[in-house]
Amino acid sequence: MSSPVVQLRDIRRTYISGELEVHAVRGISLDIHVGEFIAIMGASGSGKSTLMNTLGCLDRPTSGTYLLDGVNVADLDREARADLRNQKLGFVFQGFNLLPRTSALENVELPMLYAHRRVSASEMRRRAMAALEIVGLAQRADHLPSQLSGGQQQRVAIARALVNEPRLLLADEPTGNLDSKTSVEVMGVFQRLNEQGITIVMVTHELDIAQYCKRILVVRDGLVVRDEPVAGRLIASEELKKLLGAEAAAQLTSAPFGAK
Amino acid sequence: MRVLATTIIALRALRRNKLRSALTALGIIIGVGAVITMVSIGNGAKAQVEAQVASLGRNVVTVLPGSATTSGARGGQGSSNTLTVDDADAIRREVAGAVAVSPEVRQGWQVIGNGLNWRTSVHGVSPEFTAIRAWPLAEGRLFTDAEVRSAAKVAVIGSTVAKQLFPDVDPVGQTLRINNVPFQVLGVLTSKGFNFFGQDQDDCVHLPYTSFMSRVFRWRNTVNNIIVEAPSAAAMPRLQQEITDLLQQRRGGREPDFTVRNQLELAQTATETSRTMTALLGAIAGVSLLVGGIGIMNIMLVSVTERTREIGIRLAIGAHDRDIRLQFLIEAMILSMLGGAIGVLCGVGLAQTLSNLNGWPVLVSTSSITLAVGFSAFVGVAFGFYPAHKAAKLDPIDALRFE
């Protein structure tokens, strides 16, 4: 197997909260290889968010080494980490975090505006449209976030995360604000992307969502307590079919009562 | 620096918050507009006062007779009859700095002409008075030195007299009777309007002083005053001294019975008034600027705070601190420039409208525009930039959590 995208060695993160030292992460070592699809699970306060922020170069570990694509992130300053986030990482947040009153297309173009290499306006547009195409929203490129449903907004956010062709896609509870059917749809997008070779790490606290991934890490008290492949992996397209079937059945049964 | 990309980002941000952008620009528009209007009105008034001072003549030194004491009653300044035509001639002859000299005698009198009559002020002067008083003729000609020597029966009249006596004929060439002596009208003086004591300066008839003294009135050799033109404003105090010395010398050891004044003293009073007015208007303008500035400051602070989350998103996606700072700087600059430009147009427009409506003189000055635009732009940029600078330094995690 090729060298891992992410290599964490004995990562520790300690916050000073008043006079109290909080050990959020207490020595996590982890390899993530190309093409993996990992779910990080854990209760709130388990350290999974800190681990995620560390992976996302938003936070720096107190000690330990973090090699992203062979580069030690712990050595980098604020600006270099910003460039790393722009070039090698894609973020999907629970709250979507799209710019309000800004079209889907312009939201997706945003990371390219902050790229080091100048991208021409037409190239920017072409790549943003391609990314929207991948998440199936090309025909809604000129819609504002307020005109899109939650699932569609999250797909725009995924397109934005993809547009700079990152080495690693990080999703922090991407389905946290979505209903179950939309969640499955979004997981379907992730599965398709993963099949195309994109490495994905996501945080979730829903076990059924984690079942769509390939590998599950359980974090507790700042340590990885379980690390195992997913048994009985769910396939989003099949689950969606089941859901639609169930819906249709429900409608059929309710039809004689004239509900619809 | 990714200036071009950041400019695109800034323009997009402005466009998507049209109302907020408009409000920010409005603060600047009002600040700039108010200041320009205020200062323009103030400058206009000041210029008007200065023009009135200038209408008295250029660099004029006036010699007035002193006071006469009759039976123990002191008559006050100008009451003595000790200033003579000879004094005027002596000044003309002996004071090198005197560019032009004219004695002046005055008498209010009923004048008759064209079948009409009018009480006006009759003056006896030498032809130099037009130069000294900066008072050219509107039509016709002035009397000559030869006509002064021969005490010719000729006159130039002010525009008010021309209007009152010759409403429908050309006054030039007409005959005017003063104390039953006929005078030919040679010319009409340009209109000077009211002086700032409220007197109509155009209500006058000017004769050669010789004619005035020998043909119209039984006048002795004395004059009401002598006006002398100095080559420059700076030369006035010196000329004043030279005249004083000469007249004193001519009077031997006697107590001085004359006063020599220069126009600066008068002009100073007038300028003092207009300066007070300018200061007042400046203070009002300053308050408008301050209020406008606080408005700009508030909307900038609020808008940046409101956009903390947006800043967080941008930081997470890979914006550098300086990209954020540059974006907000460009946004503030665009708004300041736009608001400043519209404010200048509004201010100048309002000043012109007021001028047309009320007949106020207004004078739009470059300095007021520069000051108003400069200050507003500074406030806009400073208060748009400072909070953005702080926000850019935030931890992206905190900025993203900001609600």
PDB file of C-alpha atoms in Angstrom, chain A residues 53 58-59 78-80 82-83 85-87 91 93 95 97-102 106-107 109-111 113-116 118 124 160 164, chain B residues 2 4-5 8-9 12 15-17 306 309-310 313-324 327 392-397 400-401:
ATOM      1  CA  ASN A  53     -10.022  20.045  14.069  1.00  0.00           C
ATOM      2  CA  LEU A  58      -7.705  24.274  12.245  1.00  0.00           C
ATOM      3  CA  ASP A  59      -6.075  23.378  15.538  1.00  0.00           C
ATOM      4  CA  ARG A  78      -0.955  29.973  10.551  1.00  0.00           C
ATOM      5  CA  GLU A  79      -0.644  30.997   6.925  1.00  0.00           C
ATOM      6  CA  ALA A  80       0.928  27.757   5.748  1.00  0.00           C
ATOM      7  CA  ALA A  82      -4.408  28.092   5.720  1.00  0.00           C
ATOM      8  CA  ASP A  83      -2.821  27.174   2.389  1.00  0.00           C
ATOM      9  CA  ARG A  85      -6.611  23.752   4.178  1.00  0.00           C
ATOM     10  CA  ASN A  86      -7.188  25.415   0.843  1.00  0.00           C
ATOM     11  CA  GLN A  87      -5.203  22.951  -1.244  1.00  0.00           C
ATOM     12  CA  PHE A  91     -14.528  20.811   4.743  1.00  0.00           C
ATOM     13  CA  PHE A  93     -19.806  21.312   8.313  1.00  0.00           C
ATOM     14  CA  GLY A  95     -24.398  23.807   9.723  1.00  0.00           C
ATOM     15  CA  ASN A  97     -21.715  27.266   6.497  1.00  0.00           C
ATOM     16  CA  LEU A  98     -22.512  28.596   3.081  1.00  0.00           C
ATOM     17  CA  LEU A  99     -22.214  32.335   2.560  1.00  0.00           C
ATOM     18  CA  PRO A 100     -25.730  33.719   2.755  1.00  0.00           C
ATOM     19  CA  ARG A 101     -27.230  35.681  -0.149  1.00  0.00           C
ATOM     20  CA  THR A 102     -24.574  34.187  -2.397  1.00  0.00           C
ATOM     21  CA  GLU A 106     -20.232  31.602  -6.147  1.00  0.00           C
ATOM     22  CA  ASN A 107     -20.123  29.620  -2.921  1.00  0.00           C
ATOM     23  CA  GLU A 109     -15.992  29.225  -6.435  1.00  0.00           C
ATOM     24  CA  LEU A 110     -14.871  30.608  -3.082  1.00  0.00           C
ATOM     25  CA  PRO A 111     -11.957  28.208  -2.367  1.00  0.00           C
ATOM     26  CA  LEU A 113     -10.475  32.664  -5.048  1.00  0.00           C
ATOM     27  CA  TYR A 114      -8.196  31.924  -2.126  1.00  0.00           C
ATOM     28  CA  ALA A 115      -5.993  29.536  -4.082  1.00  0.00           C
ATOM     29  CA  HIS A 116      -2.348  30.421  -4.577  1.00  0.00           C
ATOM     30  CA  ARG A 118      -4.566  32.264 -10.088  1.00  0.00           C
ATOM     31  CA  MET A 124     -13.287  28.951 -12.067  1.00  0.00           C
ATOM     32  CA  ARG A 160     -17.284  23.586  -2.398  1.00  0.00           C
ATOM     33  CA  ASN A 164      -9.860  22.311  -5.209  1.00  0.00           C
TER      34      ASN A 164
ATOM     35  CA  ARG B   2      -4.201  38.386  -4.160  1.00  0.00           C
ATOM     36  CA  LEU B   4      -7.581  41.023  -7.924  1.00  0.00           C
ATOM     37  CA  ALA B   5      -9.255  37.997  -6.405  1.00  0.00           C
ATOM     38  CA  ILE B   8     -13.816  40.302  -6.686  1.00  0.00           C
ATOM     39  CA  ILE B   9     -14.584  38.910  -3.235  1.00  0.00           C
ATOM     40  CA  ARG B  12     -19.446  40.233  -4.324  1.00  0.00           C
ATOM     41  CA  ARG B  15     -23.418  43.328  -3.865  1.00  0.00           C
ATOM     42  CA  ARG B  16     -24.986  40.671  -1.703  1.00  0.00           C
ATOM     43  CA  ASN B  17     -25.575  43.150   1.143  1.00  0.00           C
ATOM     44  CA  GLU B 306     -22.253  40.461  12.137  1.00  0.00           C
ATOM     45  CA  ARG B 309     -19.078  33.736  10.949  1.00  0.00           C
ATOM     46  CA  GLU B 310     -18.453  34.613   7.322  1.00  0.00           C
ATOM     47  CA  ILE B 313     -15.872  30.259   6.807  1.00  0.00           C
ATOM     48  CA  ARG B 314     -13.310  32.118   4.726  1.00  0.00           C
ATOM     49  CA  LEU B 315     -10.496  31.302   7.151  1.00  0.00           C
ATOM     50  CA  ALA B 316     -11.474  27.612   7.219  1.00  0.00           C
ATOM     51  CA  ILE B 317     -11.490  27.480   3.438  1.00  0.00           C
ATOM     52  CA  GLY B 318      -7.960  28.817   3.295  1.00  0.00           C
ATOM     53  CA  ALA B 319      -8.083  32.620   3.433  1.00  0.00           C
ATOM     54  CA  HIS B 320      -5.067  34.239   5.042  1.00  0.00           C
ATOM     55  CA  ASP B 321      -5.478  36.928   7.682  1.00  0.00           C
ATOM     56  CA  ARG B 322      -4.331  39.480   5.165  1.00  0.00           C
ATOM     57  CA  ASP B 323      -6.896  38.353   2.605  1.00  0.00           C
ATOM     58  CA  ILE B 324      -9.619  39.115   5.143  1.00  0.00           C
ATOM     59  CA  GLN B 327     -11.209  42.415   1.615  1.00  0.00           C
ATOM     60  CA  ALA B 392      -9.064  38.041  10.932  1.00  0.00           C
ATOM     61  CA  LYS B 393      -6.904  37.145  13.912  1.00  0.00           C
ATOM     62  CA  LEU B 394      -9.608  34.981  15.440  1.00  0.00           C
ATOM     63  CA  ASP B 395      -9.205  31.272  15.630  1.00  0.00           C
ATOM     64  CA  PRO B 396     -11.274  29.966  12.688  1.00  0.00           C
ATOM     65  CA  ILE B 397     -12.931  27.456  15.019  1.00  0.00           C
ATOM     66  CA  LEU B 400     -17.227  29.526  12.890  1.00  0.00           C
ATOM     67  CA  ARG B 401     -19.003  28.983  16.179  1.00  0.00           C
TER      68      ARG B 401
END
